[in-house]
Structures are given as structure tokens and as C-alpha cells.
Amino acid sequence: MKAQPAESSGGSSDRLLRASSALADIGLDALLLGPSADLRYLTGYSPMPLERLILAVVFPEGEAHLIVPELESPGAEAATAGSIELIRWKDGADPYELVGKILRKISRVAVGDRLWTSHVLALQRQIPSAEMVPATELMGGLRSIKDPDELDALDRAARAADRTFELIRGQVFTGRTERDLGAELARMLVEQGHDRADFTIVGAGPNSASPHHEPISWRIAPYDVVVMDFGGELEGYFSDITRTVVVEDEPAGFRQMYEVVSAAQEAAFQAIKPGTRAQEVDRAARAVIGEAGWADGFVHRTGHGIGLELHEAPYIVEGNGTPLAPGMTFSLEPGIYLPGRFGVRIEDIVVVTEDGARRLNASDRSLYVVH
Ligand code: ZN
Ligand code: ZN
Ligand code: ZN
């Protein structure tokens, strides 16, 4: 069965057709996707990944099938709404053999990044002569350009994260633990409109120099620098913001470092326009930090795409020559970390526009003093 034309723009069927033509363009014979953001993007269906095979098989000519266990088919039917043909299998049957029959004549197939190895190995035995290649670029290319509905969800998630920061900075920090603040942030993320909190990094004092620090029982005191990086999920789309504050007063030498990171973030923002390569944005941030003498302290890439996943294409990193295009959304999050002392990171989500970029996060980026 051919995928049906979408009822509204941006509908799943429309996306299936775009995936089909992308397959045709690069000369692949099929695309295989298990439960993942990729599957959700194409079909609207987002089941839990399990040992029972759930697999979308998309062909270049627009034909698409969804292999589902019988017990999952009511959910699959409701979510996909006729946009893709369901093929059901019952416990005791061999679903891989079923897929093998559908894939009989293919020679090159793209496999989704999140398909479990147990499934991939079983599929490989069915099509031993076929070459399997990653679907990373194909799906990243489709998903990186957001449609208006996706931008709306990302916008609302970003604003809920902004409000969360504005609320947390009004609270008392002194005497509280990182873990306590992390739990408070998680609660606020939901209160402000997220369906769930996804992560809360709170690094205080020397822990602020560890970019992905897990909140611990560190008790916050005056002169601590506190890096807070948090986000949640709203209708499937993520927020992700980092703000760095100081408690009562800044430790010696901190303000200059903060200003450099802030200038680096702004330089990255100014570097964005359609056609600019992703790595140029990373270079713009890195140049500012390098000139200030802190190149060694900027230990990670400048940013990552965001959408149905917290980290997705395009990655804002040296070596990524992807040209930016309107509708792409990603983070700008330069940082400097001095082990044993303190760190700073400032992160906003931005969207590429026709002539530059727009920040989705609007909350204050100047150095804020908490109590
Ligand atoms: Zn991170
Ligand atoms: Zn973050
Ligand atoms: Zn991030």
C-alpha cells in the first residue's frame, strides 16, 4: 500500500513520502526503523523498545509497512491512523522471517540508530547479502528542519524552561544541597508546563567545573558558582537551558571568565545564517574563548540540535560541514571549566531564520547573584 497524502501539512504520511524520496535520491533500497524518535517522526507511533520486533520498513517508491506484534496493534493502529500498512505477527511466529520475505530483493538498506543489536543481527541473517548502512544522515537531514508545529512546541518548552530559571533564582540557595535544588528544578519544570522533567544538572563550587555533574549532597555556600543545566519534554519536544549564577558574591577572577563565555555565546549567535556551516558557529565561539586565553578550558562542542531528542542533528562542532538552513534548532552552550575551582556555561536554544537566528530562550544572560 502506498502512504496516503497527509491531511494536514507536516503530518506523518507526508513525512513518510519525504523519507521515501530521500531514499530514492541516495540510491538505497529500504529503510528499517525500530521504536525511536525516527519512527515517531515518520508515523506518529512511539512504542517502548522491547524484545518483540516492531519495525517500519520504508521503500523508495512510497511503499511502507509497519511490522507489529499482535498485542501492540491496537496502539499502532490508533497512532498511525492508516498512514502505513500494518503487518501483525503473533507470539510463536518468526517476525524476522516475515521481514526477510518483504526485503527479498534489496541490496542496500539503511538501519535506524536505535534499532537494538538483537534485532539487527536477526535481520542480517535473513538478508545476508544486503549491505546495511546507518540511517543517521538520512533521518537527521529530515528531522533537523522543523515545521511550524514543531517550532511551536519547542518555543513553548523553551519558555517553560525560562520561567523555571526565573523562579529558581528567587529561591534561597545558601545551605541547600545540589540534590535538593535539582529536585526543585524538576518539580518546577513540570509546574511550568512540561509533561515531564528530563534532566537537572546542578554543579556548585568546584563541581561547577564538571560539565555533566550529577547533583550530590554538596551544600551550597556564599562565593559558590552554581551551574544549572536543565530541561524537560513537552509534547515530545525538549527544552534545554543553562544558567550560571553566583551565591552572594563572585569568587576572585570569575566575572571576567563569565563575560568571555557570554561574548562567545553571542559571537556564535551572530555567526548563524542560512548557508553557514555548522562548524563555523563552533569556531566563532571558540575564537572568543581562545583569544582570552582559556582555549583549554572549553572542553566540549558549542552545541547540539534539539527536537524529538535532546541531542540530535545538527551538531555544532568542528568537522561538521552541514550548511545551516531556516528551521534548524540547536543549542549554543559554550563554557569554560577550571578543575578544582569553578566553571561557567551559558546555554540557549536558537532557531535559524531566513536572515540569521532567533533565540527561543529569552531569560536574562547577565551574571545573576542569588542568596
Ligand atoms: Zn550537556
Ligand atoms: Zn543543557
Ligand atoms: Zn544542551
Coordinates of C-alpha atoms and ligand atoms in Angstrom, one line a residue:
M1 CA 0.0 0.0 0.0
K2 CA 1.2 3.5 -0.8
A3 CA 1.5 6.0 2.0
Q4 CA -1.6 8.3 1.9
P5 CA -1.2 12.0 1.4
A6 CA -1.3 13.9 4.7
E7 CA -4.4 15.6 5.9
S8 CA -2.5 18.5 7.2
S9 CA 1.0 19.7 6.4
G10 CA 3.6 18.1 8.5
G11 CA 1.5 15.0 9.0
S12 CA 3.2 11.7 9.4
S13 CA 2.3 10.5 5.9
D14 CA 3.8 13.5 4.3
R15 CA 7.0 12.7 6.2
L16 CA 6.9 9.1 5.1
L17 CA 6.8 10.3 1.5
R18 CA 9.7 12.6 2.1
A19 CA 11.7 9.7 3.6
S20 CA 10.8 7.6 0.5
S21 CA 12.1 10.2 -1.9
A22 CA 15.2 10.8 0.2
L23 CA 15.9 7.0 0.0
A24 CA 15.5 7.2 -3.8
D25 CA 17.8 10.2 -4.0
I26 CA 20.7 8.4 -2.3
G27 CA 20.0 5.1 -4.0
L28 CA 19.0 3.0 -1.0
D29 CA 16.6 0.1 -1.4
A30 CA 14.9 0.3 2.0
L31 CA 14.9 2.0 5.5
L32 CA 14.4 0.0 8.7
L33 CA 13.4 1.7 11.9
G34 CA 12.6 0.3 15.3
P35 CA 10.9 2.2 18.2
S36 CA 12.7 5.6 18.2
A37 CA 12.2 9.3 17.6
D38 CA 12.8 8.5 13.9
L39 CA 9.7 6.2 14.0
R40 CA 7.7 8.7 15.9
Y41 CA 8.7 11.4 13.4
L42 CA 7.6 9.4 10.4
T43 CA 4.5 7.6 11.7
G44 CA 3.3 9.3 14.9
Y45 CA 3.8 6.0 16.7
S46 CA 6.2 5.9 19.7
P47 CA 6.1 2.4 21.4
M48 CA 8.5 1.3 24.0
P49 CA 11.5 -0.6 22.6
L50 CA 11.2 -4.3 23.6
E51 CA 12.4 -7.7 22.6
R52 CA 9.3 -8.3 20.4
L53 CA 10.1 -6.8 16.9
I54 CA 8.4 -3.6 16.0
L55 CA 9.8 -2.4 12.7
A56 CA 8.9 0.1 10.0
V57 CA 10.1 -0.8 6.5
V58 CA 10.1 2.1 4.1
F59 CA 10.8 1.7 0.4
P60 CA 11.9 4.4 -2.1
E61 CA 8.7 4.2 -4.2
G62 CA 6.5 5.3 -1.3
E63 CA 5.5 1.8 -0.1
A64 CA 5.8 1.4 3.7
H65 CA 5.0 -1.3 6.2
L66 CA 4.9 -1.5 10.0
I67 CA 5.6 -4.9 11.4
V68 CA 4.0 -5.1 14.9
P69 CA 3.3 -7.8 17.4
E70 CA -0.5 -8.6 17.6
L71 CA -0.8 -7.3 21.1
E72 CA 0.6 -3.9 20.1
S73 CA -1.6 -3.5 17.1
P74 CA -4.4 -1.5 18.7
G75 CA -2.0 1.1 19.8
A76 CA -0.2 1.1 16.5
E77 CA -3.4 1.5 14.6
A78 CA -4.6 4.4 16.6
A79 CA -1.2 6.2 16.4
T80 CA -0.6 5.7 12.7
A81 CA -4.2 6.4 11.6
G82 CA -3.9 4.5 8.3
S83 CA -0.7 6.2 7.1
I84 CA 1.2 3.0 7.0
E85 CA 0.2 -0.6 6.3
L86 CA 0.3 -2.8 9.5
I87 CA 1.6 -6.3 9.3
R88 CA 0.8 -8.2 12.5
W89 CA 2.7 -11.2 13.9
K90 CA 1.7 -13.5 16.8
D91 CA 3.9 -14.8 19.6
G92 CA 5.4 -18.0 18.4
A93 CA 5.9 -16.8 14.8
D94 CA 9.2 -15.6 13.5
P95 CA 8.9 -11.9 12.7
Y96 CA 12.4 -11.7 11.1
E97 CA 11.4 -14.3 8.5
L98 CA 8.4 -12.1 7.7
V99 CA 10.7 -9.1 7.2
G100 CA 13.0 -11.3 5.2
K101 CA 10.2 -12.1 2.7
I102 CA 9.4 -8.4 2.3
L103 CA 13.0 -7.5 1.8
R104 CA 13.8 -10.3 -0.7
K105 CA 15.5 -8.3 -3.4
I106 CA 17.2 -5.5 -1.7
S107 CA 21.0 -4.9 -1.8
R108 CA 21.5 -1.7 0.4
V109 CA 19.4 -0.9 3.4
A110 CA 19.6 2.0 5.9
V111 CA 19.1 0.9 9.6
G112 CA 18.0 3.3 12.3
D113 CA 20.4 4.3 15.0
R114 CA 18.2 3.0 17.8
L115 CA 17.3 -0.5 16.5
W116 CA 18.6 -3.0 19.0
T117 CA 21.6 -5.1 18.1
S118 CA 19.5 -8.3 18.8
H119 CA 17.1 -7.3 16.1
V120 CA 19.8 -6.1 13.6
L121 CA 21.7 -9.4 13.9
A122 CA 18.5 -11.5 13.4
L123 CA 17.6 -9.3 10.4
Q124 CA 21.1 -9.7 9.0
R125 CA 20.6 -13.5 8.9
Q126 CA 17.6 -13.0 6.7
I127 CA 19.3 -10.8 4.2
P128 CA 22.9 -12.0 4.3
S129 CA 23.9 -10.4 1.0
A130 CA 22.5 -7.0 1.7
E131 CA 24.7 -4.1 2.9
M132 CA 23.5 -2.3 6.0
V133 CA 24.3 1.4 6.4
P134 CA 23.4 3.8 9.2
A135 CA 20.2 5.9 8.7
T136 CA 21.8 8.6 10.8
E137 CA 22.3 11.2 8.0
L138 CA 19.1 10.4 6.1
M139 CA 16.9 10.8 9.2
G140 CA 19.0 13.7 10.7
G141 CA 18.5 15.6 7.4
L142 CA 14.7 15.2 7.5
R143 CA 14.3 15.8 11.2
S144 CA 16.7 18.8 11.6
I145 CA 14.4 21.2 9.7
K146 CA 11.4 21.9 12.0
D147 CA 7.9 22.6 10.7
P148 CA 5.7 25.3 12.4
D149 CA 4.0 22.9 14.8
E150 CA 7.4 21.6 15.9
L151 CA 8.7 25.1 16.4
D152 CA 5.7 26.0 18.4
A153 CA 6.3 23.1 20.8
L154 CA 10.0 23.9 21.1
D155 CA 9.1 27.5 21.7
R156 CA 6.7 26.7 24.5
A157 CA 9.2 24.2 26.1
A158 CA 11.9 26.9 26.0
R159 CA 9.6 29.5 27.6
A160 CA 8.6 27.0 30.4
A161 CA 12.4 26.5 31.0
D162 CA 12.9 30.2 31.1
R163 CA 10.2 30.6 33.8
T164 CA 11.8 27.7 35.7
F165 CA 15.0 29.7 35.9
E166 CA 13.3 32.9 36.9
L167 CA 11.6 31.0 39.7
I168 CA 14.6 29.1 41.0
R169 CA 16.9 32.2 41.1
G170 CA 14.4 33.8 43.5
Q171 CA 14.9 31.0 46.0
V172 CA 17.4 30.7 48.8
F173 CA 20.5 28.8 47.7
T174 CA 22.7 29.1 50.8
G175 CA 22.6 26.0 52.9
R176 CA 20.8 23.8 50.4
T177 CA 22.3 20.8 48.6
E178 CA 22.7 20.4 44.9
R179 CA 20.3 17.4 45.0
D180 CA 17.7 19.5 46.7
L181 CA 17.9 22.2 44.1
G182 CA 17.8 19.6 41.3
A183 CA 14.6 18.1 42.7
E184 CA 13.1 21.6 43.0
L185 CA 14.0 22.3 39.3
A186 CA 12.4 19.1 38.2
R187 CA 9.2 20.0 40.1
M188 CA 9.2 23.5 38.6
L189 CA 9.8 22.2 35.0
V190 CA 6.5 20.2 35.3
E191 CA 4.7 23.0 37.1
Q192 CA 5.6 25.4 34.3
G193 CA 4.2 23.3 31.5
H194 CA 6.5 20.3 30.7
D195 CA 4.9 16.8 30.5
R196 CA 8.0 15.6 32.4
A197 CA 11.4 16.8 33.6
D198 CA 14.2 15.1 31.7
F199 CA 17.4 16.2 33.5
T200 CA 18.7 18.6 36.1
I201 CA 22.4 19.3 36.4
V202 CA 23.3 21.4 39.4
G203 CA 27.0 21.9 40.0
A204 CA 28.1 24.1 42.8
G205 CA 31.5 25.3 44.0
P206 CA 34.3 23.2 42.4
N207 CA 31.6 20.9 41.0
S208 CA 30.6 23.7 38.6
A209 CA 33.8 22.8 36.7
S210 CA 32.4 19.4 35.7
P211 CA 30.1 19.9 32.7
H212 CA 27.8 17.0 33.2
H213 CA 27.9 16.9 37.0
E214 CA 25.3 14.8 38.8
P215 CA 23.8 16.7 41.8
I216 CA 25.2 15.4 45.1
S217 CA 25.0 16.3 48.7
W218 CA 27.3 19.4 48.3
R219 CA 25.9 22.1 50.5
I220 CA 25.8 25.5 48.7
A221 CA 27.6 28.4 50.4
P222 CA 28.5 32.1 49.7
Y223 CA 31.0 32.6 46.9
D224 CA 30.0 29.3 45.2
V225 CA 29.4 29.4 41.5
V226 CA 26.4 27.3 40.6
V227 CA 25.9 25.9 37.1
M228 CA 22.3 24.8 36.5
D229 CA 21.6 23.0 33.2
F230 CA 18.1 21.5 32.9
G231 CA 15.3 20.6 30.6
G232 CA 12.1 18.7 30.1
E233 CA 9.8 17.3 27.5
L234 CA 6.7 19.0 26.2
E235 CA 4.5 17.1 23.6
G236 CA 7.6 15.1 22.7
Y237 CA 9.9 18.1 22.2
F238 CA 12.7 19.1 24.6
S239 CA 13.9 22.2 26.4
D240 CA 17.5 22.6 27.4
I241 CA 18.9 25.7 29.2
T242 CA 22.0 26.5 31.2
R243 CA 22.4 29.5 33.5
T244 CA 25.4 30.1 35.9
V245 CA 24.8 32.2 39.0
V246 CA 27.0 33.2 42.0
V247 CA 25.9 33.0 45.6
E248 CA 26.1 36.4 47.4
D249 CA 29.3 37.4 45.6
E250 CA 31.6 36.2 42.9
P251 CA 34.9 34.4 43.6
A252 CA 38.0 36.3 42.5
G253 CA 38.6 36.2 38.8
F254 CA 35.2 34.8 38.0
R255 CA 33.4 37.8 36.4
Q256 CA 35.9 38.1 33.6
M257 CA 35.5 34.5 32.7
Y258 CA 31.7 34.8 32.8
E259 CA 31.9 37.8 30.4
V260 CA 34.1 35.9 28.0
V261 CA 31.7 33.0 27.8
S262 CA 28.8 35.4 27.4
A263 CA 30.7 37.1 24.5
A264 CA 31.5 33.7 23.0
Q265 CA 27.8 32.7 23.0
E266 CA 26.8 36.0 21.4
A267 CA 29.6 35.5 18.7
A268 CA 28.2 32.1 17.9
F269 CA 24.7 33.6 17.7
Q270 CA 25.9 36.3 15.3
A271 CA 27.6 33.7 13.1
I272 CA 24.4 31.9 12.3
K273 CA 22.8 32.4 8.9
P274 CA 21.4 30.1 6.2
G275 CA 24.3 28.5 4.3
T276 CA 26.9 29.0 7.1
R277 CA 28.4 25.6 8.0
A278 CA 27.7 24.2 11.5
Q279 CA 31.5 24.2 12.3
E280 CA 31.8 27.9 11.6
V281 CA 29.4 28.6 14.6
D282 CA 31.6 26.5 16.8
R283 CA 34.7 28.3 15.6
A284 CA 33.1 31.7 16.3
A285 CA 32.6 30.8 20.0
R286 CA 36.0 29.1 20.3
A287 CA 37.8 32.1 18.8
V288 CA 36.5 34.4 21.6
I289 CA 37.5 32.0 24.3
G290 CA 40.8 31.3 22.7
E291 CA 41.7 34.9 22.4
A292 CA 41.0 35.3 26.1
G293 CA 43.5 32.5 26.8
W294 CA 41.0 29.9 28.0
A295 CA 41.0 27.6 25.0
D296 CA 42.0 24.5 27.1
G297 CA 39.0 25.2 29.4
F298 CA 36.4 24.9 26.7
V299 CA 36.3 21.1 26.6
H300 CA 33.2 20.4 24.6
R301 CA 31.4 21.3 21.3
T302 CA 29.4 24.5 21.1
G303 CA 26.0 22.9 20.7
H304 CA 23.7 20.2 19.5
G305 CA 20.4 20.0 17.6
I306 CA 17.2 19.6 19.6
G307 CA 13.7 18.3 18.8
L308 CA 12.2 14.9 19.5
E309 CA 15.5 14.1 21.1
L310 CA 17.6 16.2 23.4
H311 CA 20.7 15.7 21.3
E312 CA 20.2 15.3 17.5
A313 CA 21.5 16.8 14.2
P314 CA 22.9 19.3 13.6
Y315 CA 25.9 19.1 16.0
I316 CA 27.7 22.4 16.3
V317 CA 31.2 21.0 16.2
E318 CA 34.4 21.2 14.3
G319 CA 34.2 18.8 11.3
N320 CA 30.5 19.3 10.7
G321 CA 30.2 20.9 7.3
T322 CA 26.4 20.8 7.2
P323 CA 25.1 24.1 5.9
L324 CA 22.6 25.7 8.3
A325 CA 19.1 26.2 6.9
P326 CA 16.0 28.0 8.2
G327 CA 14.0 25.9 10.7
M328 CA 17.0 24.2 12.2
T329 CA 17.1 24.3 16.0
F330 CA 20.1 23.8 18.2
S331 CA 21.8 24.8 21.4
L332 CA 24.6 27.4 21.8
E333 CA 26.4 26.4 25.0
P334 CA 30.0 27.5 25.3
G335 CA 31.7 27.0 28.6
I336 CA 35.0 27.3 30.4
Y337 CA 35.9 24.9 33.2
L338 CA 38.8 25.3 35.7
P339 CA 39.1 22.0 37.6
G340 CA 39.1 22.4 41.3
R341 CA 37.9 26.0 41.1
F342 CA 34.8 26.8 39.1
G343 CA 33.2 26.7 35.7
V344 CA 30.7 28.6 33.7
R345 CA 28.3 27.7 30.9
I346 CA 25.6 29.7 29.2
E347 CA 23.1 27.9 27.0
D348 CA 20.1 28.9 24.9
I349 CA 18.2 27.1 22.2
V350 CA 18.1 29.0 18.8
V351 CA 16.3 28.6 15.5
V352 CA 17.8 29.5 12.2
T353 CA 15.7 32.1 10.4
E354 CA 15.8 33.5 6.8
D355 CA 18.4 36.1 7.7
G356 CA 20.0 34.9 10.9
A357 CA 18.8 33.3 14.1
R358 CA 16.3 33.8 16.9
R359 CA 16.8 32.7 20.5
L360 CA 13.9 30.6 21.9
N361 CA 15.2 31.2 25.4
A362 CA 14.7 34.8 26.5
S363 CA 15.7 34.7 30.1
D364 CA 18.5 37.0 31.4
R365 CA 22.0 36.1 30.5
S366 CA 23.9 38.6 32.7
L367 CA 25.6 37.3 35.8
Y368 CA 23.0 36.9 38.4
V369 CA 23.6 36.9 42.2
V370 CA 21.5 34.6 44.3
H371 CA 21.2 34.4 48.1
Ligands
ZN1 ZN 25.3 18.8 28.0
ZN2 ZN 21.9 21.8 28.6
ZN3 ZN 22.5 21.2 25.7

